[in-house]
Tab-separated table of C-alpha atoms in Angstrom:
chain	number	residue	atom	x	y	z
F	1	MET	CA	41.009	-78.597	94.206
F	2	THR	CA	38.593	-80.148	96.721
F	3	GLN	CA	35.906	-80.703	93.784
F	4	ARG	CA	38.360	-83.314	92.444
F	5	SER	CA	38.556	-85.936	95.126
F	6	PRO	CA	35.386	-87.860	93.753
F	7	ALA	CA	36.720	-87.705	90.483
F	8	LYS	CA	40.684	-88.762	91.886
F	9	ALA	CA	38.975	-91.492	94.127
F	10	GLU	CA	36.188	-92.838	90.987
F	11	GLY	CA	39.614	-93.287	88.886
F	12	LYS	CA	41.826	-95.389	92.103
F	13	GLU	CA	38.354	-97.699	91.581
F	14	ARG	CA	38.418	-97.727	88.359
F	15	VAL	CA	41.975	-99.432	88.178
F	16	GLY	CA	41.461	-101.438	90.962
F	17	ALA	CA	39.209	-102.313	89.161
F	18	ALA	CA	40.939	-103.797	86.070
F	19	VAL	CA	43.833	-104.873	88.399
F	20	ALA	CA	40.854	-107.532	89.442
F	21	ALA	CA	40.290	-109.548	86.130
F	22	PHE	CA	42.118	-108.420	83.359
F	23	TRP	CA	38.609	-109.029	81.442
F	24	ALA	CA	37.505	-106.418	83.219
F	25	PRO	CA	35.915	-103.367	81.542
F	26	ALA	CA	37.844	-100.535	82.308
F	27	PHE	CA	35.103	-98.575	81.733
F	28	ALA	CA	32.778	-95.989	84.104
F	29	GLY	CA	29.728	-95.685	84.576
F	30	GLU	CA	27.133	-97.978	84.073
F	31	ARG	CA	26.798	-101.521	81.778
F	32	LEU	CA	25.814	-100.100	78.224
F	33	ASP	CA	23.325	-102.092	75.988
F	34	PHE	CA	24.330	-104.349	73.536
F	35	ARG	CA	23.794	-101.978	71.151
F	36	THR	CA	24.992	-99.186	72.118
F	37	ASP	CA	28.119	-100.972	73.240
F	38	TYR	CA	28.607	-101.869	68.921
F	39	LEU	CA	28.270	-98.664	68.298
F	40	LEU	CA	30.639	-97.255	70.127
F	41	ARG	CA	33.621	-99.300	69.160
F	42	LEU	CA	32.954	-98.927	66.158
F	43	GLY	CA	32.589	-95.053	65.644
F	44	ASP	CA	35.868	-94.850	68.627
F	45	ASP	CA	38.058	-97.055	65.814
F	46	ALA	CA	36.857	-94.928	62.889
F	47	LEU	CA	37.561	-91.725	65.347
F	48	VAL	CA	40.621	-92.521	66.492
F	49	LEU	CA	42.370	-93.493	63.644
F	50	GLY	CA	40.377	-90.487	61.496
F	51	GLN	CA	42.837	-88.580	64.546
F	52	ARG	CA	45.693	-90.800	64.303
F	53	VAL	CA	45.921	-90.487	59.743
F	54	GLY	CA	44.184	-86.996	60.560
F	55	GLU	CA	47.932	-86.294	62.108
F	56	TRP	CA	49.955	-86.212	58.369
F	57	CYS	CA	48.417	-83.585	57.034
F	58	GLY	CA	50.670	-80.812	56.485
F	59	HIS	CA	53.240	-83.531	57.284
F	60	GLY	CA	52.377	-85.975	54.006
F	61	PRO	CA	56.165	-87.065	51.930
F	62	VAL	CA	54.574	-84.917	49.283
F	63	LEU	CA	51.999	-82.800	48.801
F	64	GLU	CA	49.264	-85.045	46.675
F	65	VAL	CA	49.614	-87.714	49.806
F	66	ASP	CA	49.204	-85.586	52.722
F	67	ILE	CA	45.978	-84.657	50.845
F	68	SER	CA	45.014	-88.431	50.285
F	69	LEU	CA	45.908	-88.652	54.188
F	70	ALA	CA	43.774	-86.123	54.930
F	71	ASN	CA	40.654	-87.504	52.853
F	72	LEU	CA	41.067	-91.173	54.580
F	73	ALA	CA	40.842	-89.023	57.813
F	74	LEU	CA	38.235	-87.188	56.554
F	75	ASP	CA	35.761	-89.967	55.167
F	76	LEU	CA	36.630	-91.927	58.646
F	77	ILE	CA	35.596	-88.718	61.413
F	78	GLY	CA	32.458	-88.508	59.589
F	79	GLN	CA	31.977	-92.089	60.090
F	80	ALA	CA	32.783	-91.400	63.525
F	81	THR	CA	29.889	-88.625	63.455
F	82	LEU	CA	27.293	-90.864	62.471
F	83	LEU	CA	28.161	-93.788	64.744
F	84	LEU	CA	29.217	-91.863	67.955
F	85	GLY	CA	25.894	-89.471	67.172
F	86	GLU	CA	23.286	-92.618	66.624
F	87	SER	CA	25.179	-93.921	70.031
F	88	GLY	CA	24.084	-90.229	71.843
F	89	ASP	CA	25.666	-87.342	71.783
F	90	GLY	CA	28.986	-87.129	69.258
F	91	ASP	CA	30.581	-84.299	70.598
F	92	LYS	CA	30.313	-84.994	74.372
F	93	LEU	CA	31.344	-89.093	73.110
F	94	ALA	CA	34.169	-87.543	71.124
F	95	PHE	CA	35.722	-85.030	73.235
F	96	HIS	CA	34.711	-85.580	77.174
F	97	ARG	CA	34.962	-88.673	77.298
F	98	ASP	CA	38.281	-90.355	79.212
F	99	VAL	CA	40.994	-93.280	77.830
F	100	LEU	CA	39.075	-95.723	79.850
F	101	ASP	CA	35.637	-94.764	78.331
F	102	PHE	CA	37.830	-95.871	74.422
F	103	ARG	CA	35.759	-99.749	72.498
F	104	ASN	CA	38.303	-99.561	69.513
F	105	CYS	CA	41.121	-101.822	68.312
F	106	LEU	CA	44.625	-101.017	69.873
F	107	LEU	CA	45.401	-101.263	66.179
F	108	VAL	CA	43.872	-97.821	65.199
F	109	GLU	CA	45.504	-95.813	68.077
F	110	GLN	CA	49.103	-97.220	66.912
F	111	PRO	CA	51.294	-94.602	66.213
F	112	ASN	CA	51.749	-92.440	63.045
F	113	GLY	CA	55.557	-94.102	62.534
F	114	ASP	CA	56.799	-93.573	59.569
F	115	PHE	CA	54.731	-93.360	55.708
F	116	ALA	CA	55.640	-97.599	55.585
F	117	GLN	CA	54.323	-98.556	58.885
F	118	THR	CA	50.979	-96.226	58.431
F	119	ILE	CA	50.758	-97.294	55.255
F	120	ALA	CA	50.814	-100.821	57.275
F	121	ARG	CA	48.342	-100.209	60.237
F	122	HIS	CA	45.746	-98.522	57.220
F	123	LEU	CA	46.078	-101.815	55.106
F	124	LEU	CA	45.604	-104.250	58.070
F	125	TYR	CA	42.695	-102.353	59.637
F	126	THR	CA	40.687	-100.920	56.304
F	127	ILE	CA	40.799	-104.796	54.642
F	128	TRP	CA	39.036	-105.806	58.204
F	129	GLN	CA	36.202	-102.879	58.249
F	130	HIS	CA	36.332	-103.164	54.100
F	131	MET	CA	35.084	-107.613	55.150
F	132	LEU	CA	32.950	-106.232	58.465
F	133	LEU	CA	31.556	-103.389	56.034
F	134	GLN	CA	30.364	-105.689	53.038
F	135	ARG	CA	28.812	-107.982	55.665
F	136	LEU	CA	27.300	-105.108	58.036
F	137	GLN	CA	24.396	-103.557	55.096
F	138	GLN	CA	22.080	-106.867	55.735
F	139	SER	CA	22.257	-106.523	59.782
F	140	SER	CA	18.930	-106.374	61.223
F	141	ASP	CA	19.851	-103.124	62.788
F	142	GLN	CA	18.202	-100.179	60.055
F	143	PHE	CA	20.962	-97.832	60.783
F	144	LEU	CA	24.591	-100.199	60.482
F	145	ARG	CA	22.689	-101.405	57.924
F	146	GLU	CA	22.632	-97.446	56.168
F	147	PHE	CA	25.400	-96.708	57.030
F	148	ALA	CA	26.996	-99.879	56.106
F	149	HIS	CA	26.394	-99.108	52.537
F	150	LYS	CA	27.314	-95.868	52.627
F	151	ALA	CA	30.567	-96.591	53.875
F	152	VAL	CA	31.121	-99.598	52.376
F	153	LYS	CA	32.498	-97.733	48.956
F	154	GLU	CA	34.640	-95.113	50.796
F	155	VAL	CA	36.057	-97.703	52.467
F	156	ALA	CA	36.124	-99.848	49.239
F	157	TYR	CA	38.249	-96.894	47.696
F	158	HIS	CA	41.208	-96.555	51.218
F	159	ARG	CA	41.260	-100.514	50.808
F	160	GLU	CA	42.679	-99.501	47.869
F	161	LEU	CA	45.169	-97.255	47.764
F	162	ALA	CA	46.393	-98.824	50.862
F	163	SER	CA	47.389	-101.735	48.791
F	164	GLU	CA	48.731	-99.787	45.757
F	165	TRP	CA	50.953	-98.399	48.699
F	166	THR	CA	51.858	-100.733	50.585
F	167	ILE	CA	52.897	-102.745	46.997
F	168	ARG	CA	55.147	-100.149	45.533
F	169	LEU	CA	56.858	-100.351	49.060
F	170	GLY	CA	57.432	-102.730	49.305
F	171	ASP	CA	58.386	-104.391	45.739
F	172	GLY	CA	60.212	-100.130	45.496
F	173	THR	CA	63.956	-99.629	46.871
F	174	GLU	CA	66.016	-101.636	49.469
F	175	GLU	CA	65.511	-99.103	52.687
F	176	SER	CA	61.457	-98.680	51.245
F	177	ALA	CA	60.502	-103.117	50.964
F	178	GLN	CA	62.714	-102.798	54.751
F	179	ARG	CA	60.768	-99.878	56.420
F	180	MET	CA	57.637	-101.475	54.937
F	181	ALA	CA	58.405	-104.663	56.748
F	182	ASP	CA	59.171	-102.686	60.161
F	183	GLY	CA	55.408	-101.408	59.579
F	184	LEU	CA	54.235	-104.762	59.403
F	185	GLU	CA	56.030	-105.777	62.169
F	186	TRP	CA	54.943	-102.934	64.663
F	187	ASN	CA	51.175	-103.008	64.050
F	188	TRP	CA	50.772	-107.272	63.015
F	189	ARG	CA	50.605	-108.290	67.151
F	190	PHE	CA	47.250	-106.559	67.304
F	191	ILE	CA	45.241	-108.623	64.183
F	192	PRO	CA	43.979	-110.571	66.864
F	193	GLU	CA	42.090	-108.332	68.215
F	194	LEU	CA	40.216	-107.359	65.677
F	195	PHE	CA	38.728	-111.102	65.505
F	196	GLU	CA	38.034	-111.371	68.949
F	197	VAL	CA	34.512	-112.226	70.134
F	198	ASP	CA	33.742	-111.390	74.024
F	199	GLU	CA	30.536	-111.124	75.582
F	200	GLY	CA	29.026	-108.407	74.691
F	201	LEU	CA	29.463	-107.944	71.308
F	202	GLN	CA	28.063	-112.345	71.003
F	203	GLN	CA	25.348	-110.358	72.227
F	204	ALA	CA	25.103	-107.742	69.011
F	205	ILE	CA	25.503	-110.637	66.820
F	206	ASP	CA	22.764	-113.461	68.477
F	207	ALA	CA	20.574	-110.288	67.903
F	208	GLY	CA	21.495	-110.123	63.921
F	209	ILE	CA	22.480	-106.283	64.701
F	210	ALA	CA	27.234	-107.200	64.803
F	211	VAL	CA	28.910	-109.229	62.107
F	212	ASP	CA	31.059	-112.110	63.697
F	213	PRO	CA	34.317	-111.139	62.388
F	214	ARG	CA	35.434	-114.794	62.858
F	215	SER	CA	32.555	-115.307	59.233
F	216	PHE	CA	36.053	-113.691	57.254
F	217	GLU	CA	38.481	-113.828	59.239
F	218	GLU	CA	40.285	-116.685	57.022
F	219	GLU	CA	39.338	-114.371	54.201
F	220	TYR	CA	41.489	-111.755	56.076
F	221	ARG	CA	43.957	-113.555	56.358
F	222	ALA	CA	44.426	-114.690	52.527
F	223	ALA	CA	43.443	-110.787	51.538
F	224	ILE	CA	46.566	-109.976	53.424
F	225	ALA	CA	48.822	-112.427	52.014
F	226	ALA	CA	47.570	-111.776	48.597
F	227	VAL	CA	48.908	-107.893	48.913
F	228	LEU	CA	51.497	-108.418	50.335
F	229	ALA	CA	52.398	-111.196	47.893
F	230	GLN	CA	52.328	-109.117	45.283
F	231	ALA	CA	54.798	-106.801	47.241
F	232	GLN	CA	57.534	-109.250	47.015
F	233	LEU	CA	57.601	-108.982	51.771
F	234	GLU	CA	57.045	-111.947	53.856
F	235	ALA	CA	54.840	-112.014	56.130
F	236	PRO	CA	55.994	-111.112	59.755
F	237	ALA	CA	55.811	-113.927	62.026
F	238	ASP	CA	52.792	-114.532	64.618
F	239	GLN	CA	53.420	-112.737	67.789
F	240	ARG	CA	51.871	-112.825	71.564
F	241	PRO	CA	48.474	-111.188	70.595
F	242	ILE	CA	47.257	-107.774	72.610
F	243	LEU	CA	43.716	-107.292	73.532
F	244	GLY	CA	42.285	-105.917	75.692
F	245	GLY	CA	41.072	-102.108	73.537
F	246	ARG	CA	37.706	-102.674	73.679
F	247	GLN	CA	37.292	-103.805	77.380
F	248	GLY	CA	38.893	-99.962	77.749
F	249	HIS	CA	42.280	-101.222	78.357
F	250	HIS	CA	44.500	-99.150	75.829
F	251	SER	CA	47.884	-98.975	75.096
F	252	GLU	CA	49.516	-95.273	75.914
F	253	HIS	CA	49.824	-93.889	73.261
F	254	LEU	CA	46.007	-93.576	73.241
F	255	GLY	CA	45.881	-90.723	75.499
F	256	HIS	CA	48.838	-89.332	73.883
F	257	LEU	CA	45.923	-89.092	71.229
F	258	LEU	CA	42.587	-87.656	73.179
F	259	ALA	CA	45.208	-85.310	74.453
F	260	VAL	CA	45.639	-83.556	71.169
F	261	MET	CA	42.335	-83.776	70.276
F	262	GLN	CA	40.606	-83.045	73.595
F	263	PHE	CA	41.850	-79.963	74.489
F	264	LEU	CA	40.283	-77.368	73.000
F	265	PRO	CA	36.510	-78.172	73.342
F	266	ARG	CA	37.913	-79.298	77.432
F	267	ALA	CA	39.707	-76.057	77.905
F	268	TYR	CA	37.269	-73.067	76.637
F	269	SER	CA	34.258	-75.101	76.927
F	270	ASP	CA	31.569	-72.355	75.043
F	271	ALA	CA	33.848	-72.185	72.132
F	272	LYS	CA	32.483	-72.687	68.085
F	273	TRP	CA	32.979	-73.172	64.660
X	1	MET	CA	61.179	-86.899	46.562
X	2	SER	CA	58.200	-85.172	44.913
X	3	SER	CA	60.979	-84.104	41.633
X	4	ASP	CA	61.618	-88.036	41.361
X	5	TRP	CA	58.573	-87.786	40.342
X	6	PRO	CA	56.591	-87.404	36.569
X	7	LEU	CA	54.360	-85.447	36.357
X	8	TRP	CA	50.723	-85.741	35.319
X	9	GLU	CA	47.770	-83.227	33.660
X	10	VAL	CA	44.563	-84.503	34.897
X	11	PHE	CA	41.585	-84.297	32.716
X	12	VAL	CA	37.555	-83.683	34.914
X	13	ARG	CA	33.981	-84.832	33.102
X	14	SER	CA	31.705	-83.196	35.151
X	15	LYS	CA	28.821	-85.192	34.038
X	16	GLY	CA	28.268	-87.428	31.385
X	17	GLY	CA	27.689	-86.033	27.302
X	18	LEU	CA	30.196	-83.505	28.792
X	19	SER	CA	33.708	-83.680	27.336
X	20	HIS	CA	36.350	-84.168	29.085
X	21	ARG	CA	38.459	-80.849	30.557
X	22	HIS	CA	41.962	-80.110	31.648
X	23	VAL	CA	42.145	-78.906	35.500
X	24	GLY	CA	45.489	-79.602	36.635
X	25	SER	CA	48.533	-81.031	37.286
X	26	VAL	CA	49.465	-84.606	39.630
X	27	HIS	CA	53.263	-86.060	40.939
X	28	ALA	CA	52.195	-89.780	41.095
X	29	PRO	CA	55.301	-92.499	40.021
X	30	ASP	CA	53.445	-94.233	37.509
X	31	ALA	CA	49.668	-94.170	36.895
X	32	GLU	CA	47.063	-96.202	38.863
X	33	LEU	CA	48.611	-93.629	41.878
X	34	ALA	CA	49.068	-90.842	39.800
X	35	LEU	CA	44.927	-91.141	38.859
X	36	ALA	CA	44.211	-91.861	42.912
X	37	HIS	CA	46.078	-88.404	43.305
X	38	ALA	CA	43.879	-86.847	40.502
X	39	ARG	CA	41.125	-88.288	42.563
X	40	ASP	CA	41.815	-87.769	45.926
X	41	THR	CA	42.975	-83.851	44.438
X	42	TYR	CA	40.430	-82.450	42.086
X	43	THR	CA	37.072	-85.169	42.659
X	44	ARG	CA	36.431	-83.871	46.063
X	45	ARG	CA	34.019	-82.292	45.987
X	46	LEU	CA	31.671	-83.726	43.519
X	47	GLU	CA	33.785	-82.765	40.365
X	48	GLY	CA	33.122	-85.545	38.629
X	49	VAL	CA	32.698	-88.546	36.803
X	50	SER	CA	35.277	-89.657	35.359
X	51	LEU	CA	38.623	-88.961	35.218
X	52	TRP	CA	42.162	-89.323	32.509
X	53	VAL	CA	45.232	-88.764	33.148
X	54	VAL	CA	48.171	-88.172	30.642
X	55	PRO	CA	51.841	-88.427	30.891
X	56	SER	CA	52.929	-84.787	30.968
X	57	ALA	CA	55.753	-85.337	28.624
X	58	ASP	CA	53.968	-86.608	26.697
X	59	ILE	CA	51.997	-83.609	25.572
X	60	VAL	CA	52.260	-82.018	22.009
X	61	ALA	CA	52.505	-77.793	22.782
X	62	SER	CA	52.811	-75.405	20.111
X	63	ASN	CA	55.159	-73.259	20.149
X	64	PRO	CA	54.624	-69.656	21.922
X	65	GLU	CA	57.056	-68.174	19.416
X	66	GLN	CA	55.025	-69.638	16.187
X	67	ALA	CA	51.776	-68.124	17.989
X	68	GLY	CA	51.798	-65.005	15.280
X	69	GLU	CA	51.582	-67.536	12.355
X	70	LEU	CA	48.843	-70.429	14.001
X	71	PHE	CA	46.193	-67.878	15.666
X	72	GLU	CA	46.030	-64.463	14.131
X	73	PRO	CA	44.597	-65.610	10.417
X	74	ALA	CA	41.969	-66.537	12.333
X	75	GLN	CA	40.562	-63.199	14.277
X	76	SER	CA	39.954	-61.551	10.476
X	77	LYS	CA	37.199	-64.816	9.810
X	78	ILE	CA	34.267	-63.763	11.505
X	79	TYR	CA	31.896	-65.630	8.873
X	80	ARG	CA	33.568	-68.988	10.697
X	81	HIS	CA	31.744	-67.819	14.228
X	82	PRO	CA	28.055	-68.684	14.739
X	83	THR	CA	27.444	-64.956	15.499
X	84	PHE	CA	24.431	-65.145	12.196
X	85	TYR	CA	22.133	-66.526	14.034
X	86	ASP	CA	20.365	-67.349	16.961
X	87	ILE	CA	21.427	-70.224	19.943
X	88	PRO	CA	17.734	-71.477	21.637
X	89	ASP	CA	18.649	-70.922	26.053
X	90	GLU	CA	17.729	-73.984	26.091
X	91	VAL	CA	20.884	-75.272	24.415
X	92	LYS	CA	23.919	-75.469	27.498
X	93	HIS	CA	27.229	-76.057	27.094
X	94	ILE	CA	28.122	-74.250	23.665
């Protein structure tokens, strides 16, 4: 047990820093350069959303939808593998990092809820991701350019599928419309974080490697509005934004997700497959 | 729930120049989603370059009880088979 005390002390220190200033990053360890930080933001988004959507595997409402969701999850895990691999040891980053060191946005870690809530989360994220990847193809960074070129086709399909399902559920039965509205309501407060630019991201934007999300916020809002109009749904009222995921301040849900995802490689460090 | 959705037959063209071939079926509420389900179910491993989906209810099928009168007469007409000349190895898909 004595071995545990340094980790415990470190944990306390982290909590202290986080309490001192909300914007203080919760991360342990040294500050990362802005490129690595950017790769982790995109990589953690893909990893966490991939794991979330993957939770549907075997639980989809019908077999065909189960397969569709698993395909989305696998695309995202593939993207995470590339991005985390570029920023370091991908497996170590995915399976041996603690919750405070994750840089994903809060939207992607939100619980699946019912199928409509999952679709709402996917719609809000995937339209943002698609617009980002379209622009990231002009990044000054060769890896990011090539990554974006590959991933943008996958994500274009995700966008299509999420839009089609939103329209069908919204313009479906009374119950499906209510569930879709509830799903949007749950996830709506996490939109502003997608367009937040902090110091680290600003540096990456200035260096020409990253996309400034504010450049497409208007287009994003219009695209969401267009899908909702087709779905006969009202956009939820804007709520108090919840921010902080990029700085490691996560909701309670991410810890549970990581506990499931990381258990095996942590408990059996020599496990192979 | 799945039983509420109509069935669609799925045809995949594996590459340009070849015919679409029947590969199976999916359930879907409408044509667009039938195409999405077909894509997700049957082209995950680079199986195709084009997809068709057709409502299964629109398929007109021959009656198995008529198999004798429909198909057996062809058995004795070997002159209809291209077996009296050699097909060069380079010619595929015949």
